[in-house]
Amino acid sequence: MSSRRCAACKQLRRRCPSDCIFLPYFPPNNPQRFSFVHRIYGASNVGKLLQQVQEHQRADVADSLYYEAYCRIKNPVYGCVGIISILHQEIDRYERELAKVQAEISLVKGQTQISQGQQVELSSSSFDLSTTTPWFY
Amino acid sequence: MSSRRCAACKQLRRRCPSDCIFLPYFPPNNPQRFSFVHRIYGASNVGKLLQQVQEHQRADVADSLYYEAYCRIKNPVYGCVGIISILHQEIDRYERELAKVQAEISLVKGQTQISQGQQVELSSSSFDLSTTTPWFY
C-alpha cells in the first residue's frame, strides 16, 4: 500500500492508485470528510457522482456532498432541507418587514405632501417581491 | 411475490414484506421517487437512514432525501447546496434593500423635522440584520 493513500482508500483499507478518484478531494489529513460522505452516500456512490462531472467541477461536488452529509448527520430527519426551510422563513420575514417599511414610506410621503404642500424627494423601492425563489422550485 | 410490493421492492425485484421499511414512503404508483433516492444514496443507505429515526419522522426523512436526490440529479455539481447559495444571495439582496429603505426613512424624518418643526409619526424598523443565518452554519 502507498504511504500517500487518500482518506477513502485508507478507510476502505485498499491500495490508493495514482489516478484515484477520491485522492484530490479527500486528503488523508481530514478523515472525517470522507467518513461523513461514506456514511450517508457510500463510497461507491460518491465515486460515481465525482466521475459523472468534469474534472474541474469535482472539488465542488466533493464540497457539496460533504456539506449535505454533514447536515444529514447533524439533522437526521431534514438534513440540509432543514436549512432551506429556515432560509425560506427568513426570506418571508424580510418580505413582511420590507412591505411594512414601504407602507410607512408611502404614509410619510402622503403626510408630507398634505401638510407641507411640498414633496420630499424619496425614491420608491425597486425591490420586486415576486422574484423571490419559491419553496421546492 | 406480493402484488402490493412497494416501489423499492419492485425495482429491486424482491419480495415486499409487510413490515418493509420502504413500503409506507415509496408507494408503487410513484416509481420515480424511489428511483431518484436509489440512484444517489443506494437502497441500503436509504433504508439505514429511515431506520435510525423514529417511525413518525420517517415520512419527513423520505421527503427530504427525495428532495436532495432530485436536486442532485438536476444539478450534479451543487445539488441542493446550490439552492442554499441562491437563497443566501436573496437574503443579501433583502438586507441591502432594507438598509437602503431604512436610510431613506431616516432622511425623510430628518427633513420633516427641520422643515416643519413637527415630527411625523414613524416607527423605526425593528428588523435586526445580525440575526440572519450565516452561510455554512
Short mmCIF file of C-alpha atoms in Angstrom, two decimals:
data_model
loop_
_atom_site.label_atom_id
_atom_site.label_comp_id
_atom_site.label_asym_id
_atom_site.label_seq_id
_atom_site.Cartn_x
_atom_site.Cartn_y
_atom_site.Cartn_z
CA MET A 1 0.00 0.00 0.00
CA SER A 2 1.19 3.50 -0.83
CA SER A 3 2.09 5.81 2.04
CA ARG A 4 0.15 8.66 0.40
CA ARG A 5 -3.20 6.93 0.39
CA CYS A 6 -6.21 9.25 0.40
CA ALA A 7 -8.71 9.22 3.28
CA ALA A 8 -11.08 6.99 1.28
CA CYS A 9 -8.53 4.30 0.44
CA LYS A 10 -7.17 4.44 3.98
CA GLN A 11 -10.63 3.92 5.44
CA LEU A 12 -11.54 1.23 2.90
CA ARG A 13 -8.15 -0.47 3.56
CA ARG A 14 -7.12 -0.64 -0.06
CA ARG A 15 -4.31 0.46 -2.30
CA CYS A 16 -4.61 4.10 -3.48
CA PRO A 17 -3.81 4.28 -7.21
CA SER A 18 -2.22 7.44 -8.59
CA ASP A 19 -5.42 8.15 -10.56
CA CYS A 20 -7.69 7.50 -7.54
CA ILE A 21 -10.94 9.48 -7.98
CA PHE A 22 -11.01 10.38 -4.28
CA LEU A 23 -7.35 11.40 -3.84
CA PRO A 24 -7.59 15.13 -4.75
CA TYR A 25 -10.79 15.73 -2.74
CA PHE A 26 -10.40 13.54 0.33
CA PRO A 27 -6.90 14.11 1.71
CA PRO A 28 -5.56 11.75 4.38
CA ASN A 29 -5.25 14.58 6.91
CA ASN A 30 -9.05 15.02 7.01
CA PRO A 31 -10.51 11.53 7.58
CA GLN A 32 -13.83 12.93 8.85
CA ARG A 33 -14.59 14.47 5.45
CA PHE A 34 -14.63 11.08 3.76
CA SER A 35 -16.16 9.36 6.76
CA PHE A 36 -19.24 11.63 6.57
CA VAL A 37 -19.93 11.15 2.84
CA HIS A 38 -19.21 7.43 3.15
CA ARG A 39 -21.76 7.12 5.93
CA ILE A 40 -24.53 8.89 4.01
CA TYR A 41 -23.89 8.01 0.35
CA GLY A 42 -21.49 5.09 0.43
CA ALA A 43 -18.05 5.22 -1.20
CA SER A 44 -19.25 3.75 -4.48
CA ASN A 45 -21.98 6.37 -4.94
CA VAL A 46 -19.59 9.20 -4.08
CA GLY A 47 -17.16 7.84 -6.69
CA LYS A 48 -19.95 7.71 -9.28
CA LEU A 49 -21.08 11.27 -8.50
CA LEU A 50 -17.50 12.51 -8.91
CA GLN A 51 -16.98 10.54 -12.14
CA GLN A 52 -20.09 11.91 -13.84
CA VAL A 53 -18.90 15.55 -13.88
CA GLN A 54 -15.87 17.19 -15.48
CA GLU A 55 -12.62 17.24 -13.55
CA HIS A 56 -12.73 20.98 -12.79
CA GLN A 57 -16.17 20.52 -11.18
CA ARG A 58 -15.19 17.67 -8.84
CA ALA A 59 -13.94 19.80 -5.95
CA ASP A 60 -17.36 21.49 -5.82
CA VAL A 61 -19.10 18.09 -5.97
CA ALA A 62 -16.97 16.84 -3.05
CA ASP A 63 -17.61 20.02 -1.05
CA SER A 64 -21.37 20.00 -1.60
CA LEU A 65 -21.66 16.26 -0.85
CA TYR A 66 -19.68 16.77 2.33
CA TYR A 67 -21.92 19.67 3.34
CA GLU A 68 -25.10 17.66 2.68
CA ALA A 69 -23.70 14.66 4.56
CA TYR A 70 -22.69 16.90 7.46
CA CYS A 71 -26.21 18.37 7.60
CA ARG A 72 -27.81 14.92 7.47
CA ILE A 73 -25.67 13.68 10.36
CA LYS A 74 -26.46 16.83 12.35
CA ASN A 75 -30.17 16.69 11.46
CA PRO A 76 -31.12 13.09 10.54
CA VAL A 77 -34.73 13.98 9.74
CA TYR A 78 -34.41 17.02 7.47
CA GLY A 79 -30.72 17.20 6.51
CA CYS A 80 -29.90 20.39 4.63
CA VAL A 81 -33.55 20.67 3.56
CA GLY A 82 -34.00 21.92 7.14
CA ILE A 83 -31.63 24.79 6.32
CA ILE A 84 -33.53 25.57 3.12
CA SER A 85 -36.68 25.74 5.22
CA ILE A 86 -35.08 28.16 7.73
CA LEU A 87 -33.83 30.36 4.89
CA HIS A 88 -37.32 30.48 3.38
CA GLN A 89 -38.73 31.56 6.74
CA GLU A 90 -36.08 34.27 6.88
CA ILE A 91 -36.99 35.48 3.39
CA ASP A 92 -40.67 35.58 4.42
CA ARG A 93 -39.65 37.70 7.44
CA TYR A 94 -37.76 40.08 5.14
CA GLU A 95 -40.71 40.30 2.75
CA ARG A 96 -43.06 41.24 5.58
CA GLU A 97 -40.62 43.77 7.04
CA LEU A 98 -39.94 45.36 3.67
CA ALA A 99 -43.67 45.61 2.90
CA LYS A 100 -44.19 47.26 6.30
CA VAL A 101 -41.39 49.76 5.76
CA GLN A 102 -42.58 50.55 2.22
CA ALA A 103 -46.08 51.21 3.59
CA GLU A 104 -44.55 53.58 6.17
CA ILE A 105 -42.72 55.46 3.44
CA SER A 106 -45.95 55.86 1.46
CA LEU A 107 -47.65 57.16 4.59
CA VAL A 108 -44.88 59.68 5.28
CA LYS A 109 -44.90 60.82 1.65
CA GLY A 110 -48.65 61.37 1.86
CA GLN A 111 -48.45 63.22 5.20
CA THR A 112 -45.62 65.42 3.99
CA GLN A 113 -47.45 66.34 0.79
CA ILE A 114 -50.68 67.22 2.62
CA SER A 115 -49.18 69.20 5.49
CA GLN A 116 -46.39 70.94 3.62
CA GLY A 117 -47.66 71.26 0.09
CA GLN A 118 -44.20 70.22 -0.92
CA GLN A 119 -42.78 66.87 -1.82
CA VAL A 120 -39.82 65.29 -0.09
CA GLU A 121 -37.52 63.56 -2.55
CA LEU A 122 -37.97 59.86 -1.93
CA SER A 123 -37.36 57.07 -4.39
CA SER A 124 -39.88 54.26 -4.24
CA SER A 125 -38.32 50.88 -3.57
CA SER A 126 -37.40 48.93 -6.67
CA PHE A 127 -37.50 45.60 -4.88
CA ASP A 128 -39.83 43.16 -6.59
CA LEU A 129 -41.26 40.69 -4.08
CA SER A 130 -42.49 38.44 -6.88
CA THR A 131 -38.93 37.46 -7.81
CA THR A 132 -38.25 35.52 -4.62
CA THR A 133 -37.48 31.88 -5.02
CA PRO A 134 -40.46 29.64 -4.33
CA TRP A 135 -40.05 26.77 -1.92
CA PHE A 136 -39.39 23.40 -3.60
CA TYR A 137 -38.85 25.01 -7.02
CA MET B 1 -44.01 -12.00 -4.76
CA SER B 2 -46.79 -9.90 -3.27
CA SER B 3 -48.96 -7.84 -5.62
CA ARG B 4 -48.70 -4.83 -3.29
CA ARG B 5 -44.93 -4.51 -3.46
CA CYS B 6 -43.56 -1.02 -2.78
CA ALA B 7 -41.61 0.87 -5.44
CA ALA B 8 -38.30 -0.15 -3.81
CA CYS B 9 -39.01 -3.89 -3.75
CA LYS B 10 -40.47 -3.71 -7.25
CA GLN B 11 -37.34 -2.05 -8.58
CA LEU B 12 -35.01 -4.34 -6.62
CA ARG B 13 -37.05 -7.36 -7.83
CA ARG B 14 -37.61 -8.81 -4.42
CA ARG B 15 -40.49 -9.83 -2.15
CA CYS B 16 -42.03 -6.93 -0.20
CA PRO B 17 -42.57 -8.00 3.44
CA SER B 18 -45.50 -6.49 5.36
CA ASP B 19 -43.01 -4.65 7.62
CA CYS B 20 -40.92 -3.37 4.68
CA ILE B 21 -39.14 -0.15 5.72
CA PHE B 22 -39.80 1.43 2.30
CA LEU B 23 -43.46 0.45 1.89
CA PRO B 24 -45.14 3.47 3.58
CA TYR B 25 -42.86 6.05 1.93
CA PHE B 26 -42.23 4.71 -1.56
CA PRO B 27 -45.60 3.64 -2.99
CA PRO B 28 -45.65 1.56 -6.18
CA ASN B 29 -47.55 4.27 -8.06
CA ASN B 30 -44.55 6.64 -7.82
CA PRO B 31 -41.54 4.63 -9.04
CA GLN B 32 -39.52 7.81 -9.80
CA ARG B 33 -39.44 8.75 -6.10
CA PHE B 34 -37.54 5.60 -5.16
CA SER B 35 -35.55 5.59 -8.37
CA PHE B 36 -34.07 9.03 -7.51
CA VAL B 37 -33.02 8.20 -3.93
CA HIS B 38 -31.71 4.81 -5.07
CA ARG B 39 -29.55 6.49 -7.70
CA ILE B 40 -27.98 8.99 -5.27
CA TYR B 41 -27.86 7.16 -1.92
CA GLY B 42 -28.39 3.49 -2.79
CA ALA B 43 -31.29 1.46 -1.36
CA SER B 44 -29.30 0.17 1.59
CA ASN B 45 -28.30 3.67 2.78
CA VAL B 46 -31.87 4.96 2.38
CA GLY B 47 -33.08 2.02 4.49
CA LYS B 48 -30.47 2.80 7.17
CA LEU B 49 -31.40 6.50 7.23
CA LEU B 50 -35.07 5.58 7.66
CA GLN B 51 -34.30 3.01 10.38
CA GLN B 52 -32.25 5.39 12.51
CA VAL B 53 -35.15 7.76 13.25
CA GLN B 54 -38.49 7.21 14.96
CA GLU B 55 -41.41 5.95 12.92
CA HIS B 56 -43.33 9.28 12.97
CA GLN B 57 -40.25 11.03 11.50
CA ARG B 58 -39.73 8.66 8.57
CA ALA B 59 -42.08 10.38 6.13
CA ASP B 60 -40.05 13.59 6.56
CA VAL B 61 -36.79 11.66 6.09
CA ALA B 62 -38.13 10.12 2.85
CA ASP B 63 -39.37 13.52 1.61
CA SER B 64 -36.12 15.33 2.37
CA LEU B 65 -33.97 12.55 0.87
CA TYR B 66 -36.12 12.61 -2.25
CA TYR B 67 -35.79 16.40 -2.48
CA GLU B 68 -31.99 16.25 -2.07
CA ALA B 69 -31.72 13.44 -4.63
CA TYR B 70 -33.94 15.38 -7.06
CA CYS B 71 -31.70 18.46 -6.65
CA ARG B 72 -28.52 16.40 -7.15
CA ILE B 73 -29.89 14.87 -10.37
CA LYS B 74 -30.98 18.32 -11.59
CA ASN B 75 -27.69 19.94 -10.54
CA PRO B 76 -24.95 17.26 -10.35
CA VAL B 77 -22.29 19.71 -9.16
CA TYR B 78 -24.02 21.57 -6.32
CA GLY B 79 -27.20 19.61 -5.57
CA CYS B 80 -29.43 21.43 -3.09
CA VAL B 81 -26.40 23.33 -1.78
CA GLY B 82 -26.90 25.36 -4.98
CA ILE B 83 -30.36 26.32 -3.73
CA ILE B 84 -28.97 27.28 -0.32
CA SER B 85 -26.49 29.50 -2.13
CA ILE B 86 -29.27 31.19 -4.16
CA LEU B 87 -31.32 31.76 -1.01
CA HIS B 88 -28.33 33.37 0.73
CA GLN B 89 -27.89 35.70 -2.26
CA GLU B 90 -31.58 36.58 -1.98
CA ILE B 91 -31.23 37.33 1.73
CA ASP B 92 -28.22 39.55 0.98
CA ARG B 93 -30.36 41.40 -1.57
CA TYR B 94 -33.09 41.90 1.05
CA GLU B 95 -30.55 43.12 3.63
CA ARG B 96 -29.21 45.71 1.21
CA GLU B 97 -32.71 46.84 0.16
CA LEU B 98 -33.92 47.08 3.75
CA ALA B 99 -30.84 49.08 4.79
CA LYS B 100 -31.46 51.44 1.84
CA VAL B 101 -35.11 51.92 2.71
CA GLN B 102 -34.30 52.45 6.39
CA ALA B 103 -31.77 55.12 5.42
CA GLU B 104 -34.45 56.82 3.31
CA ILE B 105 -36.82 56.82 6.25
CA SER B 106 -34.18 58.42 8.48
CA LEU B 107 -33.61 61.06 5.81
CA VAL B 108 -37.32 61.83 5.49
CA LYS B 109 -37.68 62.02 9.27
CA GLY B 110 -34.78 64.47 9.43
CA GLN B 111 -36.11 66.62 6.54
CA THR B 112 -39.58 66.70 8.04
CA GLN B 113 -38.30 67.75 11.45
CA ILE B 114 -36.13 70.54 10.03
CA SER B 115 -38.63 72.00 7.57
CA GLN B 116 -41.79 71.63 9.61
CA GLY B 117 -40.67 71.77 13.20
CA GLN B 118 -43.00 68.86 13.72
CA GLN B 119 -42.41 65.15 13.73
CA VAL B 120 -44.24 62.68 11.53
CA GLU B 121 -45.15 59.53 13.40
CA LEU B 122 -42.86 56.85 12.08
CA SER B 123 -41.71 53.76 13.88
CA SER B 124 -38.11 52.77 13.27
CA SER B 125 -37.71 49.30 11.83
CA SER B 126 -37.25 46.58 14.41
CA PHE B 127 -35.57 44.22 11.96
CA ASP B 128 -32.20 43.06 13.25
CA LEU B 129 -29.85 42.27 10.37
CA SER B 130 -27.45 40.49 12.72
CA THR B 131 -29.92 37.63 13.22
CA THR B 132 -29.69 36.32 9.67
CA THR B 133 -28.42 32.81 9.23
CA PRO B 134 -24.75 32.70 8.30
CA TRP B 135 -23.72 30.62 5.31
CA PHE B 136 -22.49 27.13 6.18
CA TYR B 137 -23.57 27.43 9.81
#
